[in-house]
CSV table of C-alpha atoms in Angstrom, one decimal:
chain,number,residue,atom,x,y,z
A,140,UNK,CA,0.0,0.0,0.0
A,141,UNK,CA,3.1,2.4,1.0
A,142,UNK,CA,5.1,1.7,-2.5
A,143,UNK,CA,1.4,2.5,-4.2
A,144,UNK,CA,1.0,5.9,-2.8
A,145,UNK,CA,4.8,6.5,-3.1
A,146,UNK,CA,4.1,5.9,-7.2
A,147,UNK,CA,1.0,7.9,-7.1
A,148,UNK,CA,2.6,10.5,-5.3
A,149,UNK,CA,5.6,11.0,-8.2
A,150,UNK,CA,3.4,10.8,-10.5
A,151,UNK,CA,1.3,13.7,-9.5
A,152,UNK,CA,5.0,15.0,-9.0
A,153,UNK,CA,5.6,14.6,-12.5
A,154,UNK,CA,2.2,16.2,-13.3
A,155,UNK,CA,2.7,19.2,-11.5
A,156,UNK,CA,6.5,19.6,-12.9
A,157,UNK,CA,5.2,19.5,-16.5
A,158,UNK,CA,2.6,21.9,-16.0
A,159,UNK,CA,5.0,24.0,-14.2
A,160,UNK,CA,7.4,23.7,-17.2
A,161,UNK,CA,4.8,23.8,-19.9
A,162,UNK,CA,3.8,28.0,-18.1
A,163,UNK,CA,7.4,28.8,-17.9
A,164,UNK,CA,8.1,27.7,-21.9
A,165,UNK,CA,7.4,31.8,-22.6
A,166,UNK,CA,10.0,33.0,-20.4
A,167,UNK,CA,12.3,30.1,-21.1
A,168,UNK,CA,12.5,31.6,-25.2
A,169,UNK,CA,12.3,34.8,-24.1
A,170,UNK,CA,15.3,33.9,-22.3
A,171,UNK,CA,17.1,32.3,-25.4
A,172,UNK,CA,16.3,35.9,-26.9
A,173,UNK,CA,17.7,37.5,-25.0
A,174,UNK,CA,21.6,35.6,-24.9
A,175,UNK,CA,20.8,35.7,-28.3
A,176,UNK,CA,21.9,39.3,-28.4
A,177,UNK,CA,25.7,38.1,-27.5
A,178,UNK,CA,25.6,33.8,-28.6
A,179,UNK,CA,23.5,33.9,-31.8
A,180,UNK,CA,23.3,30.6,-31.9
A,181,UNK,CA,20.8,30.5,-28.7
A,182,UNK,CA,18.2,31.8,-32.0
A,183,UNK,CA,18.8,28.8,-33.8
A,184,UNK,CA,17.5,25.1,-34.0
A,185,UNK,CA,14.7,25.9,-31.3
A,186,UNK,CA,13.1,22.8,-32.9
A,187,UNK,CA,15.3,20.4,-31.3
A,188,UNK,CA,15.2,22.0,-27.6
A,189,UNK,CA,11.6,20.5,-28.4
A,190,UNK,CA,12.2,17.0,-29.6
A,191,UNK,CA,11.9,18.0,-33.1
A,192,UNK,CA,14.9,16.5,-34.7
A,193,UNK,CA,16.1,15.4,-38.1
A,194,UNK,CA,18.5,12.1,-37.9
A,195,UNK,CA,19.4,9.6,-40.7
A,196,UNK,CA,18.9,6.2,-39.9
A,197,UNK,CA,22.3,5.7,-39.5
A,198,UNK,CA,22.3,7.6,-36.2
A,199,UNK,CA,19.8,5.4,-34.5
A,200,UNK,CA,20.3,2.2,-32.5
A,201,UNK,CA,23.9,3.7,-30.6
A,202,UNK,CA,24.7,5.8,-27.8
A,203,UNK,CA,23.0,8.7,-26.6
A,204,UNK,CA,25.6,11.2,-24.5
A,205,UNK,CA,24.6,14.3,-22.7
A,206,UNK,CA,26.6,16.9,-21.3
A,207,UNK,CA,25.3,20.2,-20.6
A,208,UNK,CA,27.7,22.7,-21.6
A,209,UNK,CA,31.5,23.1,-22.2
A,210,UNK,CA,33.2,21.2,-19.2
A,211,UNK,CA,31.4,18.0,-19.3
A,212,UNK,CA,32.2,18.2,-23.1
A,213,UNK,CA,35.5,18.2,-22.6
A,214,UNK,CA,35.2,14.8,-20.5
A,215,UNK,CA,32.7,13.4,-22.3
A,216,UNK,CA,34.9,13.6,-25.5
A,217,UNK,CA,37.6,11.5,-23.7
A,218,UNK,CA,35.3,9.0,-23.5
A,219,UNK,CA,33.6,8.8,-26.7
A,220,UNK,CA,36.9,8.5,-28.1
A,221,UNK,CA,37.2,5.2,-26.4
A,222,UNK,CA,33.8,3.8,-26.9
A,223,UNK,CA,34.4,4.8,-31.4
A,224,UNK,CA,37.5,3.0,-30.7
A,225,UNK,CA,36.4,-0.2,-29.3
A,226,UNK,CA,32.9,0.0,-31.1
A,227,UNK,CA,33.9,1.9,-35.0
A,228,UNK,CA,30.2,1.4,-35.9
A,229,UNK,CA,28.1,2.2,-33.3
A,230,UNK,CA,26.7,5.4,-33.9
A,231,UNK,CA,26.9,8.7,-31.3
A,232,UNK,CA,24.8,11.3,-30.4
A,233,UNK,CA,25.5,14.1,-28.3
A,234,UNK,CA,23.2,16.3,-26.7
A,235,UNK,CA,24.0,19.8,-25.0
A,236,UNK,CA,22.0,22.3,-23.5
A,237,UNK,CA,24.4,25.3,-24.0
A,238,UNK,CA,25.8,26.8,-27.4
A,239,UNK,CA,29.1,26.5,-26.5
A,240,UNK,CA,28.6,23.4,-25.5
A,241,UNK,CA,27.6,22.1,-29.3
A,242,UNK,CA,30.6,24.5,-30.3
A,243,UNK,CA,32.9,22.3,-28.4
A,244,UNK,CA,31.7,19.4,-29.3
A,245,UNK,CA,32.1,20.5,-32.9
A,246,UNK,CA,35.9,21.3,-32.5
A,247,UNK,CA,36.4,18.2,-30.6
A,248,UNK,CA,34.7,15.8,-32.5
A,249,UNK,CA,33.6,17.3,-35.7
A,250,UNK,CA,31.5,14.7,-37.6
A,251,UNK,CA,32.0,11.7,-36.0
A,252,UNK,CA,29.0,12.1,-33.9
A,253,UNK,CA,25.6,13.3,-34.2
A,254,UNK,CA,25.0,16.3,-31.8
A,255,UNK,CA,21.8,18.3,-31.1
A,256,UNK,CA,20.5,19.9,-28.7
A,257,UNK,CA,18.6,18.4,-25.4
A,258,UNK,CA,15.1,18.5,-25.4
A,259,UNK,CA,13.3,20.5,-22.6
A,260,UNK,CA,12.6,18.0,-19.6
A,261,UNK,CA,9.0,18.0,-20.8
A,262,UNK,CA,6.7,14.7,-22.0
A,263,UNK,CA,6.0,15.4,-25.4
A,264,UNK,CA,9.8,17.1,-26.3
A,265,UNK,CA,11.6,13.9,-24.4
A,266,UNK,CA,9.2,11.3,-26.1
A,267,UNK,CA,9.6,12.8,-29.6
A,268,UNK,CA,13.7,12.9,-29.0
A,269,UNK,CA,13.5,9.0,-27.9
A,270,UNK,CA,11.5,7.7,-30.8
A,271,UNK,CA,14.2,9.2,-33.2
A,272,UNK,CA,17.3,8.5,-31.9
A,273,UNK,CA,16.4,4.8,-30.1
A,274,UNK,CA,19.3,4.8,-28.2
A,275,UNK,CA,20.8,1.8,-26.7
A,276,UNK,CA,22.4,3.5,-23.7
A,277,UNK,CA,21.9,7.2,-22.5
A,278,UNK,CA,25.2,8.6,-20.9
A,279,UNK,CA,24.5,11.2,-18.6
A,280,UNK,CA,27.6,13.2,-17.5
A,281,UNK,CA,28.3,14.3,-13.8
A,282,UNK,CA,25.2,15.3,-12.3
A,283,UNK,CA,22.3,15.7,-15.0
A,284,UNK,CA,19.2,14.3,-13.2
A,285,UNK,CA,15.9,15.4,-14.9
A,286,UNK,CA,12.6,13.5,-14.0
A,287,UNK,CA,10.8,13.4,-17.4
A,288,UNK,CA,13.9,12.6,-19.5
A,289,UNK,CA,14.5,9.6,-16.7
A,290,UNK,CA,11.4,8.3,-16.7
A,291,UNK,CA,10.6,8.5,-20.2
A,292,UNK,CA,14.1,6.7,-20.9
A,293,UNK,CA,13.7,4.1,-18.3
A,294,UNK,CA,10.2,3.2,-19.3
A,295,UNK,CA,11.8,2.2,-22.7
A,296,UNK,CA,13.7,-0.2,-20.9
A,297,UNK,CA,17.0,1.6,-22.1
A,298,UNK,CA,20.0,1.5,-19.5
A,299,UNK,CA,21.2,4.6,-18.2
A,300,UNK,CA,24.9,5.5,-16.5
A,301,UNK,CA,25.5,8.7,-14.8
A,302,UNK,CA,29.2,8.9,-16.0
A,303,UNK,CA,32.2,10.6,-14.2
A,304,UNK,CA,29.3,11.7,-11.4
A,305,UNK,CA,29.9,14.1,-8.8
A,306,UNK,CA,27.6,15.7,-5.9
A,307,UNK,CA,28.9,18.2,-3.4
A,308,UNK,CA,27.6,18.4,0.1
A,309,UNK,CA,25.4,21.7,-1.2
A,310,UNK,CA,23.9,19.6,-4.1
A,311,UNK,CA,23.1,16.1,-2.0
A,312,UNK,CA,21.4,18.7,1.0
A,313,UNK,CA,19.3,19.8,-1.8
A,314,UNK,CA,18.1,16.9,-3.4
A,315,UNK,CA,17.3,15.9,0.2
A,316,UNK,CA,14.7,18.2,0.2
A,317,UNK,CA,12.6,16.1,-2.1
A,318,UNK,CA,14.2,13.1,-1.1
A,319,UNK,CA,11.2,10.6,-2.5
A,320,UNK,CA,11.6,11.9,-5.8
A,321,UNK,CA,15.2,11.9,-6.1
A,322,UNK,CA,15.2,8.4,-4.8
A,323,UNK,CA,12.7,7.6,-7.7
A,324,UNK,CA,15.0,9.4,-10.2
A,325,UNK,CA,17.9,7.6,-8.9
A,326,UNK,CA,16.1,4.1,-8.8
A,327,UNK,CA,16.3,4.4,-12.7
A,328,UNK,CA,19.9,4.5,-13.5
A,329,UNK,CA,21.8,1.4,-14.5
A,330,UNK,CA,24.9,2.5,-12.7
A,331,UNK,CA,26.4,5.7,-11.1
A,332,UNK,CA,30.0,5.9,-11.7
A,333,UNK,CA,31.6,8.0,-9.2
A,334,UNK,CA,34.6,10.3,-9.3
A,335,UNK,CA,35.4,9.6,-5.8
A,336,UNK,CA,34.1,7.9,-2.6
A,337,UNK,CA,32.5,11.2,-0.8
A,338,UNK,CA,30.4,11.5,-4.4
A,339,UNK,CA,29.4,7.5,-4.1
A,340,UNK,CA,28.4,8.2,-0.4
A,341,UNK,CA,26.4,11.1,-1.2
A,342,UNK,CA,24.4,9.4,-4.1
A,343,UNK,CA,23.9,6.0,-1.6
A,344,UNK,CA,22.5,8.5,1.3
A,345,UNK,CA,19.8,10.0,-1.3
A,346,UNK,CA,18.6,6.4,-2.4
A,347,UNK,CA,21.0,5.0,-5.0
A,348,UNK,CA,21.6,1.3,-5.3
A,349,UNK,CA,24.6,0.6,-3.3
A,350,UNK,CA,25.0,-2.5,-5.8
A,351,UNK,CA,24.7,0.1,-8.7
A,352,UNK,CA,27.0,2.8,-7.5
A,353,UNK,CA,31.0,2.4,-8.8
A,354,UNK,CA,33.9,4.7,-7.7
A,355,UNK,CA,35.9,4.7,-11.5
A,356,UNK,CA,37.3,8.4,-10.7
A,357,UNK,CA,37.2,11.4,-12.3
A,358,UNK,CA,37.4,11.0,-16.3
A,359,UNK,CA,39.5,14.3,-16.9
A,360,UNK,CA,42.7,12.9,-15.3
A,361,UNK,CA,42.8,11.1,-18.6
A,362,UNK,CA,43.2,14.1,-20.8
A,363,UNK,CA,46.2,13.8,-23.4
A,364,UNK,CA,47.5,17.2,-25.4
A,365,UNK,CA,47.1,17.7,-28.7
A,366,UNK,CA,49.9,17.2,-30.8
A,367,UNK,CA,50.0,20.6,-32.2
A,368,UNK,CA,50.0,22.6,-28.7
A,369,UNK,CA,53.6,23.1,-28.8
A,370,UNK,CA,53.8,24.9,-32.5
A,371,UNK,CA,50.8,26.6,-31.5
A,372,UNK,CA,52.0,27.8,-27.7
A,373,UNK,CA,55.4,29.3,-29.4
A,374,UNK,CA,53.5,31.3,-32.0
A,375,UNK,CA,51.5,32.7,-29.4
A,376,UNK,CA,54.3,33.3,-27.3
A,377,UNK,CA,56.1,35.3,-29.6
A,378,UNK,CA,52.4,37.3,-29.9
A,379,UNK,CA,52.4,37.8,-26.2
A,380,UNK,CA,56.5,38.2,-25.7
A,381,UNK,CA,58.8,35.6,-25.2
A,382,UNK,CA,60.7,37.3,-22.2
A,383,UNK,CA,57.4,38.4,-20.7
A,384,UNK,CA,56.1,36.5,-17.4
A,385,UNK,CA,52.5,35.4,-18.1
A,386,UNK,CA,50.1,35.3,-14.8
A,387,UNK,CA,46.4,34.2,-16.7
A,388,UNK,CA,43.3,34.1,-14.9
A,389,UNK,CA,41.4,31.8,-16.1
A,390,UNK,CA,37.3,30.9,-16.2
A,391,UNK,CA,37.0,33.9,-14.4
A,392,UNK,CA,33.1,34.4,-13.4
A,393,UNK,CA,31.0,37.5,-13.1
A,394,UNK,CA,32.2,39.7,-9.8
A,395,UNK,CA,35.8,38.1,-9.7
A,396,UNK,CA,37.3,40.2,-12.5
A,397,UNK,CA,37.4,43.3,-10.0
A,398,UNK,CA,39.4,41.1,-7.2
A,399,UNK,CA,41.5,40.0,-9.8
A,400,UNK,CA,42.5,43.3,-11.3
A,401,UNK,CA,42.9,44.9,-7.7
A,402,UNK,CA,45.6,42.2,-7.0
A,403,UNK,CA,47.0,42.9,-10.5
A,404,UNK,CA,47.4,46.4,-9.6
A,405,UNK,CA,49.9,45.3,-6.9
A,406,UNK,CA,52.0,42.6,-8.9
A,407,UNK,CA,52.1,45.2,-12.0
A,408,UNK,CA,53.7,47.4,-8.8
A,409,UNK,CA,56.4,44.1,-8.1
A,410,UNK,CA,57.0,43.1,-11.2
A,411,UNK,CA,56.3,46.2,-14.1
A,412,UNK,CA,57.1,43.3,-17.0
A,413,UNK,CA,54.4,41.3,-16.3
A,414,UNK,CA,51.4,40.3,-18.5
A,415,UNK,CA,48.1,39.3,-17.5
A,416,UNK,CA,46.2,36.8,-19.6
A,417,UNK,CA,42.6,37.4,-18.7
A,418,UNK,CA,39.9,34.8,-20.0
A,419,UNK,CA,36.4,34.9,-18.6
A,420,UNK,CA,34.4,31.8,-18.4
A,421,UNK,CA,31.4,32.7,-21.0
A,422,UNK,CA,31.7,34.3,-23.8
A,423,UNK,CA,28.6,36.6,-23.6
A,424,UNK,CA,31.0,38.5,-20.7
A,425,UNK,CA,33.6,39.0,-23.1
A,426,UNK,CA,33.2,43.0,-23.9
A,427,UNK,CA,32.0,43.7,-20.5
A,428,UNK,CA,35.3,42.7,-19.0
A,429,UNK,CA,36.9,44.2,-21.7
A,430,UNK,CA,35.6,47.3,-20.6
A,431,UNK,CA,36.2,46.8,-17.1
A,432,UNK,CA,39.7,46.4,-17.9
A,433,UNK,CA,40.0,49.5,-20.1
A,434,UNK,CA,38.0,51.3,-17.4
A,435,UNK,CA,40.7,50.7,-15.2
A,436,UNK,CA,43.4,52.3,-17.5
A,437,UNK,CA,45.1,49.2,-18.4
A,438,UNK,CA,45.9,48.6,-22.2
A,439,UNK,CA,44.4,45.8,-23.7
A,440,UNK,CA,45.0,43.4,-26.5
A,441,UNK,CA,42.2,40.9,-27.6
A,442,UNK,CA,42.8,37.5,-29.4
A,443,UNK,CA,39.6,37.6,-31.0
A,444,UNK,CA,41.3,40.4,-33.3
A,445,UNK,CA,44.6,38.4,-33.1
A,446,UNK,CA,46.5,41.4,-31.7
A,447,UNK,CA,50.1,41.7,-30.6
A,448,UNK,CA,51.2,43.0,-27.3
A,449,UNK,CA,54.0,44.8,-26.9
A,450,UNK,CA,55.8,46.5,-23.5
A,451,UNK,CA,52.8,49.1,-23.3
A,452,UNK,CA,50.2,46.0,-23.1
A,453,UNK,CA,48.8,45.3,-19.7
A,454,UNK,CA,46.4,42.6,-20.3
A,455,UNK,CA,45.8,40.1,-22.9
A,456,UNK,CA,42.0,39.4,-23.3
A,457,UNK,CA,41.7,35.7,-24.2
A,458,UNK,CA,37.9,36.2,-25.7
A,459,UNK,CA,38.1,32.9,-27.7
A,460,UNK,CA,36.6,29.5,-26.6
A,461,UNK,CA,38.6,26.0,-27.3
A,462,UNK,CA,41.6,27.6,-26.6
A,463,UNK,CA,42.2,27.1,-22.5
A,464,UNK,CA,44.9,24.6,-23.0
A,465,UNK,CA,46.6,26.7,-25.2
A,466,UNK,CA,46.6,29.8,-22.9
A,467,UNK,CA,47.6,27.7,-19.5
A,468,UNK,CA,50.7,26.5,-21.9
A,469,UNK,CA,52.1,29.8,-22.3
A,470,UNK,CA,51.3,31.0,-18.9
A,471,UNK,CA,53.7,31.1,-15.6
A,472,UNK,CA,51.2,30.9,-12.7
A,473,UNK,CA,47.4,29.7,-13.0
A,474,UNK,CA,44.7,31.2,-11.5
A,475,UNK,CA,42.1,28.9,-12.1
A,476,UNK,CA,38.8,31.1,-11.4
A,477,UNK,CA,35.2,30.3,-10.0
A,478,UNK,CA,36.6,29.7,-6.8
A,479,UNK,CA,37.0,32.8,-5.1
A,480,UNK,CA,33.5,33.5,-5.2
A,481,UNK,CA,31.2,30.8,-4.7
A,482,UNK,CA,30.7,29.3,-8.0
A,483,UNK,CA,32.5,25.9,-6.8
A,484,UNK,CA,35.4,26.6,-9.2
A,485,UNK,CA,36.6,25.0,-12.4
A,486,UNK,CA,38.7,22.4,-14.0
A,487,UNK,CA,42.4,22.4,-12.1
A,488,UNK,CA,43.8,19.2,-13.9
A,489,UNK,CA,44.3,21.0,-16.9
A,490,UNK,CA,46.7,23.2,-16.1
A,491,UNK,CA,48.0,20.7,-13.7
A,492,UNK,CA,48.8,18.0,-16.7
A,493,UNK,CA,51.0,21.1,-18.5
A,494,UNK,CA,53.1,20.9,-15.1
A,495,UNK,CA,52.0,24.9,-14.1
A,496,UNK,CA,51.7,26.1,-10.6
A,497,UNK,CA,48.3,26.8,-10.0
A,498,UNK,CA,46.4,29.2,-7.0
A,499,UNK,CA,42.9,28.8,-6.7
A,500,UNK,CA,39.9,30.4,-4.7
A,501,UNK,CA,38.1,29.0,-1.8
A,502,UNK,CA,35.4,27.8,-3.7
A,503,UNK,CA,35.9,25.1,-5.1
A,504,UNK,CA,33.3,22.4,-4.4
A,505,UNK,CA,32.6,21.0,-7.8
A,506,UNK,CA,36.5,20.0,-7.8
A,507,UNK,CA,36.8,18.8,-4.3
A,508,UNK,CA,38.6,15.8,-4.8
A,509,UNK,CA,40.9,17.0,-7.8
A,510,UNK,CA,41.7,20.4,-5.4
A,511,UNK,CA,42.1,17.8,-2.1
A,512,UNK,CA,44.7,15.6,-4.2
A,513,UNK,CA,46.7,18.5,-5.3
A,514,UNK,CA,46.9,20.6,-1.9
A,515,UNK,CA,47.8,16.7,-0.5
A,516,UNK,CA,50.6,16.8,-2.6
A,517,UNK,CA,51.9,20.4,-2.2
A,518,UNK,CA,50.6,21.1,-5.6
A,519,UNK,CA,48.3,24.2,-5.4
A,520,UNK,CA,47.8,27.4,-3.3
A,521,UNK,CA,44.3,28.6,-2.1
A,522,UNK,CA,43.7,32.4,-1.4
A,523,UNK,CA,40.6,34.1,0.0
A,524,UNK,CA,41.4,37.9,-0.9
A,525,UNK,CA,42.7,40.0,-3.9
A,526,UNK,CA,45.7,40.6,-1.5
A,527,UNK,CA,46.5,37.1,-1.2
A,528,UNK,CA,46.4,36.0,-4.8
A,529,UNK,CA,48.9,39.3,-5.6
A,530,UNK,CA,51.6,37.6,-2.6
A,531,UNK,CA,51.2,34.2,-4.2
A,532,UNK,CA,51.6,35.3,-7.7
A,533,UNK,CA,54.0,37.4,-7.1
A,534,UNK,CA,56.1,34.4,-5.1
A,535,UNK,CA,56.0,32.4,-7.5
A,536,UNK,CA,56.8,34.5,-10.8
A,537,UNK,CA,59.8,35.5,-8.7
A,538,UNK,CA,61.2,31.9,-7.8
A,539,UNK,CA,61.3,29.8,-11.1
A,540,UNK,CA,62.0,26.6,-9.1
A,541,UNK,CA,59.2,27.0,-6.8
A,542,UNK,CA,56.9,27.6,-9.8
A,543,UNK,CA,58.8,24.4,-11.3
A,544,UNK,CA,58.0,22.4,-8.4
A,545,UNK,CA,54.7,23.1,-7.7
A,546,UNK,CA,54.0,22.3,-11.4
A,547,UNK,CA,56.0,18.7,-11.4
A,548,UNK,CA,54.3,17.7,-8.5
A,549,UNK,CA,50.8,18.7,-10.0
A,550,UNK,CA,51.8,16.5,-13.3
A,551,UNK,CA,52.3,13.3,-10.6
A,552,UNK,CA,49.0,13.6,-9.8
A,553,UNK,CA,47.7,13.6,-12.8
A,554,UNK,CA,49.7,10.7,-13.8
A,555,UNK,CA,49.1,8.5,-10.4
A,556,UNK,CA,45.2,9.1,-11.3
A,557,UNK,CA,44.7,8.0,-14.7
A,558,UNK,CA,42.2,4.8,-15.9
A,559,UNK,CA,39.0,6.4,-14.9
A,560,UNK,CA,38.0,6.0,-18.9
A,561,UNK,CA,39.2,2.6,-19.0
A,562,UNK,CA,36.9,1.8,-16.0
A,563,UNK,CA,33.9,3.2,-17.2
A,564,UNK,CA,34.4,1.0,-20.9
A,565,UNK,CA,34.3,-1.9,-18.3
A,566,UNK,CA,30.2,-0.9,-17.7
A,567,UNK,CA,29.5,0.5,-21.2
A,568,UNK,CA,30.6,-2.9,-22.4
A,569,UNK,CA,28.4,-4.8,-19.8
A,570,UNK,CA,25.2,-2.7,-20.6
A,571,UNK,CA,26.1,-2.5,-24.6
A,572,UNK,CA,26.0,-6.5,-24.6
């Protein structure tokens, strides 16, 4: 009788949600209007974001993998790599929810998947996506639990993963508070592979399957470099000047710029020679902090209009997307940025493959266990003020072996944690059978 009312009750959950989503659908495209005005792409293919979606046979019967914007690409394209290498005919389709999300799945993977974009968590949209594409197994990356496109996906009795999955301490007290239906949405997953054992703990305390739930680590530890960063990083170098110390700041979010520019001001006052390579986390911000800068009398350049700095520059404006690995290359010291306000930061292992000595923010609870590995090690630095970040810059732009061995010992991280790809190909295989 319990388990009866329990289904009745997410059911009328389910109801209620849809309805819910169904009156919001006008400010939702007015929304798309409006970052139209900066990402024109948010104007196009509104079709899809409704199920409506145009896919050649060929594209049906294989695996369906969402991420939801450019981050979980990045990892996500580690992994289809493996699966088109093990299974050459098996057909891909990536979903994303953000613009830059499809771009980066275009630059990393060009044709050799399908992409679109996600449908709208709503009956009708996820239905119409699922009789298309037929998938054999839906992917979800990290943490992208939606009720309709669960249950819609489970009821066609196709298995689900939620792949390199993570859930911070904020995020699990949250789903807490509806814990009945995130125990229903988590009842319907196939298997949650976890980046680390907090994440598996947190999933098994809001109702996952402890048979179901795998610690396989966290799937960027597996990224490799592209064979052409090294031409590329000395052609930029000579842009930016070769005998020029490079402090970037990098993924920056809205409100951090200013904290970052104050603690500019004082290692320009140190150390006159040095360059700041500034590159905010979405692109729609790109000629506000532009003007921020500018505002703040420093000279700019911008690599959207492939300018050259000389000794006058002050900042270099990196307002291009696909490009991060590039930037940390030619950089001294990282600041890796959505961390010292509470954004929960951003990806530290890639400048901590290319061996740099990074500083992050306080905030940093969608890395924790790539940050706690790293400060284990005597690997990163974490600040809390603009001060702060200046004396640690500063430090290390001064002392080339520190720099150097903060930036070796970051790379043995890395290294010690590689595999979590091959470990999730261990379930893929077991569900793709």
């Amino acid at each position: 009788m319990r388990n009866h009312c329990k289904k009745i009750a997410i059911k009328l959950f389910r109801l209620i949600y849809s309805v819910l989503f169904y009156c919001a659908l006008p400010l939702i495209l007015v929304r798309l209007l409006w970052r139209s005005r900066k990402l024109p792409g948010y104007r196009k293919r509104w079709g899809e974001r409704f199920g409506f979606i145009d896919l050649p046979a060929s594209a049906q019967h294989g695996v369906w993998i969402h991420s939801v914007s450019v981050g979980e690409t990045v990892a996500a394209a580690l992994l289809i790599k493996s699966i088109q290498q093990c299974y050459p005919d098996l057909p891909i389709v990536v979903t994303t929810m953000t613009v830059t999300g499809s771009e980066r799945v275009k630059t990393l993977l060009g044709d050799t998947v399908f992409h679109r974009y996600v449908p709208y968590d709503l009956p009708c949209a996820v239905k119409r996506f699922l009789k298309c594409v037929q998938p054999k197994l839906l992917v979800l990356m990290e943490t992208e639990l939606w009720p309709n496109l669960l249950h819609y996906t489970h009821r066609a009795s196709i298995p689900i993963v939620l792949a390199n999955a993570r859930l911070s301490e904020k995020s699990a007290c949250n789903y807490e508070r509806v814990s009945w239906v995130t125990q229903s949405m988590l009842s319907q997953l196939s298997c949650v592979a976890a980046q680390a054992k907090e994440d598996a703990d947190r999933f098994c305390r809001l109702g996952a399957d402890k048979n179901k739930v795998q610690i396989t680590g966290n799937i960027k530890f597996d990224l490799s470099l592209p064979s052409n960063l090294e031409t590329e990083a000395q052609a930029l170098k000579k842009q930016l000047g070769e005998q020029r110390l490079i402090f970037i700041a990098a993924s920056t979010r809205e409100g951090e710029e200013v904290y970052i520019l104050e603690a500019f001001a004082r290692i320009k006052a140190k150390l006159p020679e040095c360059l700041l390579l500034l590159v905010p986390r979405h692109p729609d911000r790109f000629s506000m902090v532009a003007d921020l800068c500018r505002a703040r009398g420093y000279q700019i350049a911008l690599r959207s209009a492939r300018q050259s700095c000389d000794e006058k520059t002050d900042i270099f404006l990196g307002d291009s997307m696909g490009e991060m690995l590039l930037f940390y290359r030619v950089s001294d010291v990282v600041f890796v940025g959505g961390s010292l306000l509470p954004y929960g930061g951003q990806n530290v292992l890639e400048p901590a493959v290319l061996g740099r000595a990074i500083i992050v923010g306080p905030h940093t609870f969608n890395f924790t266990e790539a940050v706690r590995l790293l400060k284990d090690a005597q690997a990163i630095e974490i600040v809390a003020t603009a001060d702060a970040l200046a004396d640690k810059v500063i430090r290390f732009l001064e002392d080339q072996a520190l720099r150097s061995s903060y930036g070796d010992r970051a790379k043995q991280v890395v290294e010690k944690n590689r595999g979590a790809v091959a470990k999730h190909m261990v379930i893929l295989k077991q569900l793709l059978l």
